[in-house]
Protein backbone atom coordinates (compact mmCIF):
# COMPACT_ATOMS: atom_id res chain seq x y z
CA MET A 1 0.00 0.00 0.00
CA LEU A 2 2.90 2.32 0.66
CA SER A 3 4.03 1.89 -2.93
CA PHE A 4 0.62 3.10 -4.12
CA ALA A 5 0.83 6.09 -1.77
CA PHE A 6 4.34 6.88 -3.03
CA PHE A 7 3.10 6.75 -6.61
CA LEU A 8 0.15 9.05 -5.87
CA ILE A 9 2.27 11.58 -3.97
CA ASN A 10 5.21 11.61 -6.39
CA ARG A 11 3.58 11.59 -9.78
CA GLY A 12 6.77 13.02 -11.24
CA ALA A 13 8.86 10.14 -9.93
CA MET A 14 10.35 7.75 -12.42
CA LEU A 15 7.70 5.26 -13.34
CA ASP A 16 9.71 2.57 -15.01
CA ARG A 17 9.00 -1.09 -15.61
CA LYS A 18 10.39 -2.12 -12.23
CA MET A 19 8.06 0.28 -10.41
CA MET A 20 5.07 -1.00 -12.38
CA LEU A 21 6.00 -4.60 -11.54
CA HIS A 22 6.34 -3.72 -7.86
CA LEU A 23 2.94 -2.01 -7.95
CA LEU A 24 1.33 -5.00 -9.66
CA ASN A 25 2.94 -7.40 -7.19
CA SER A 26 1.67 -5.28 -4.28
CA LEU A 27 -1.82 -5.22 -5.75
CA VAL A 28 -1.91 -9.02 -6.09
CA PHE A 29 -0.63 -9.42 -2.53
CA ALA A 30 -3.25 -6.95 -1.25
CA PHE A 31 -5.94 -9.07 -2.94
CA THR A 32 -4.56 -12.14 -1.16
CA ALA A 33 -4.48 -10.31 2.17
CA MET A 34 -8.12 -9.33 1.68
CA GLY A 35 -9.04 -12.94 1.02
CA MET A 36 -7.19 -14.06 4.12
CA SER A 37 -8.93 -11.36 6.18
CA PHE A 38 -12.30 -12.41 4.82
CA LEU A 39 -11.55 -16.02 5.77
CA VAL A 40 -10.48 -15.08 9.31
CA GLY A 41 -13.53 -12.85 9.73
CA THR A 42 -15.79 -15.69 8.62
CA PHE A 43 -14.61 -18.00 11.38
CA LEU A 44 -14.01 -15.55 14.22
CA LYS A 45 -16.49 -13.04 15.60
CA SER A 46 -14.65 -11.69 18.66
CA ARG A 47 -12.53 -8.60 18.03
CA ASN A 48 -9.87 -9.85 20.43
CA ALA A 49 -9.67 -13.22 18.69
CA ILE A 50 -9.50 -11.57 15.26
CA SER A 51 -6.70 -9.30 16.50
CA ALA A 52 -4.69 -12.18 17.93
CA VAL A 53 -5.09 -14.41 14.87
CA SER A 54 -4.34 -11.51 12.51
CA ASN A 55 -1.05 -10.83 14.29
CA VAL A 56 -0.01 -14.48 14.07
CA ILE A 57 -1.05 -14.76 10.41
CA ALA A 58 0.73 -11.54 9.45
CA LEU A 59 3.90 -11.80 11.51
CA GLY A 60 4.50 -15.56 11.38
CA PRO A 61 5.03 -15.81 7.62
CA SER A 62 6.91 -12.50 7.64
CA PHE A 63 9.61 -13.94 9.91
CA ILE A 64 10.08 -17.14 7.90
CA SER A 65 9.55 -15.76 4.38
CA GLY A 66 12.21 -13.10 4.14
CA VAL A 67 10.40 -9.90 5.10
CA PHE A 68 12.42 -9.19 8.25
CA VAL A 69 15.46 -11.35 7.50
CA PRO A 70 16.70 -11.70 3.90
CA GLN A 71 15.97 -15.08 2.36
CA GLU A 72 19.69 -15.70 1.81
CA PHE A 73 20.18 -15.95 5.59
CA LEU A 74 17.31 -18.38 6.19
CA GLY A 75 17.87 -22.12 6.30
CA GLU A 76 16.57 -24.47 3.64
CA ASN A 77 14.09 -26.07 6.06
CA VAL A 78 12.69 -22.67 7.01
CA LEU A 79 12.32 -21.71 3.35
CA ALA A 80 10.65 -25.05 2.59
CA ILE A 81 8.03 -24.26 5.24
CA ALA A 82 7.76 -20.67 4.00
CA LYS A 83 6.86 -21.84 0.49
CA VAL A 84 3.37 -22.74 1.69
CA THR A 85 2.67 -19.06 2.40
CA PRO A 86 1.89 -16.32 -0.13
CA THR A 87 4.38 -14.04 1.63
CA TYR A 88 7.31 -16.16 0.45
CA TRP A 89 6.28 -15.86 -3.20
CA TYR A 90 5.59 -12.13 -2.85
CA VAL A 91 9.03 -11.48 -1.33
CA THR A 92 10.76 -13.71 -3.90
CA ALA A 93 9.05 -11.86 -6.75
CA ASN A 94 10.07 -8.51 -5.21
CA ASN A 95 13.67 -9.69 -4.94
CA ILE A 96 13.71 -10.72 -8.60
CA ILE A 97 12.08 -7.44 -9.69
CA SER A 98 14.63 -5.43 -7.71
CA SER A 99 17.52 -7.31 -9.31
CA LEU A 100 16.26 -6.90 -12.89
CA SER A 101 18.76 -5.12 -15.09
CA GLY A 102 17.03 -5.55 -18.41
CA LEU A 103 13.75 -6.73 -19.77
CA SER A 104 14.71 -10.31 -20.49
CA ALA A 105 11.81 -12.72 -20.70
CA GLY A 106 13.27 -15.34 -18.33
CA PRO A 107 13.12 -13.44 -15.04
CA LEU A 108 9.92 -11.67 -16.05
CA SER A 109 8.10 -14.93 -16.69
CA THR A 110 9.26 -16.16 -13.28
CA VAL A 111 7.94 -12.97 -11.65
CA TYR A 112 4.58 -13.41 -13.38
CA GLN A 113 4.44 -17.06 -12.28
CA TYR A 114 5.04 -16.02 -8.68
CA MET A 115 2.33 -13.35 -8.95
CA ILE A 116 -0.06 -16.02 -10.23
CA ILE A 117 0.83 -18.21 -7.24
CA VAL A 118 0.09 -15.34 -4.85
CA GLY A 119 -3.18 -14.63 -6.68
CA ALA A 120 -4.12 -18.31 -6.47
CA PHE A 121 -3.69 -18.14 -2.70
CA GLY A 122 -6.07 -15.18 -2.72
CA LEU A 123 -8.65 -17.04 -4.80
CA PHE A 124 -8.35 -20.03 -2.47
CA PHE A 125 -8.89 -17.83 0.60
CA PHE A 126 -11.96 -16.16 -0.94
CA ALA A 127 -13.39 -19.51 -2.05
CA ALA A 128 -12.81 -21.07 1.38
CA ALA A 129 -14.38 -18.07 3.10
CA SER A 130 -17.40 -18.15 0.79
CA PHE A 131 -17.84 -21.87 1.37
CA ALA A 132 -17.49 -21.44 5.14
CA ALA A 133 -19.96 -18.55 5.21
CA ARG A 134 -22.47 -20.52 3.16
CA THR A 135 -22.04 -23.58 5.40
CA GLN A 136 -22.49 -21.51 8.57
CA ARG A 137 -25.81 -20.13 7.29
CA LEU A 138 -27.23 -23.63 6.81
């Protein structure tokens, strides 16, 4: 979200391909975060419970996926566990985007694949939340 705010405030800033890829990656991750929030809100009704679970869901993957500690310093077992979270794929895509020097198709296709993985997590979260909400009504 900060990248969107930066773009809106600094319209004169360089808007190159890297910035557009970062914005797109952030948008896909925001969609996934909304899906996850919808899923948590479907199961939990207490504000305190939602707050506690939200902290665990947000901070847990951040520690093991490379948000707070670069992925190069994390062990292989930690990264293997992190791969089941959308945060890992978001961070990995950001790392690739940041290291792009040209517009070669190889790294770009990998970035797009990772964005699709993050988006698939979002679709799964929305589908699971919709199913859970429908089941709870019955």
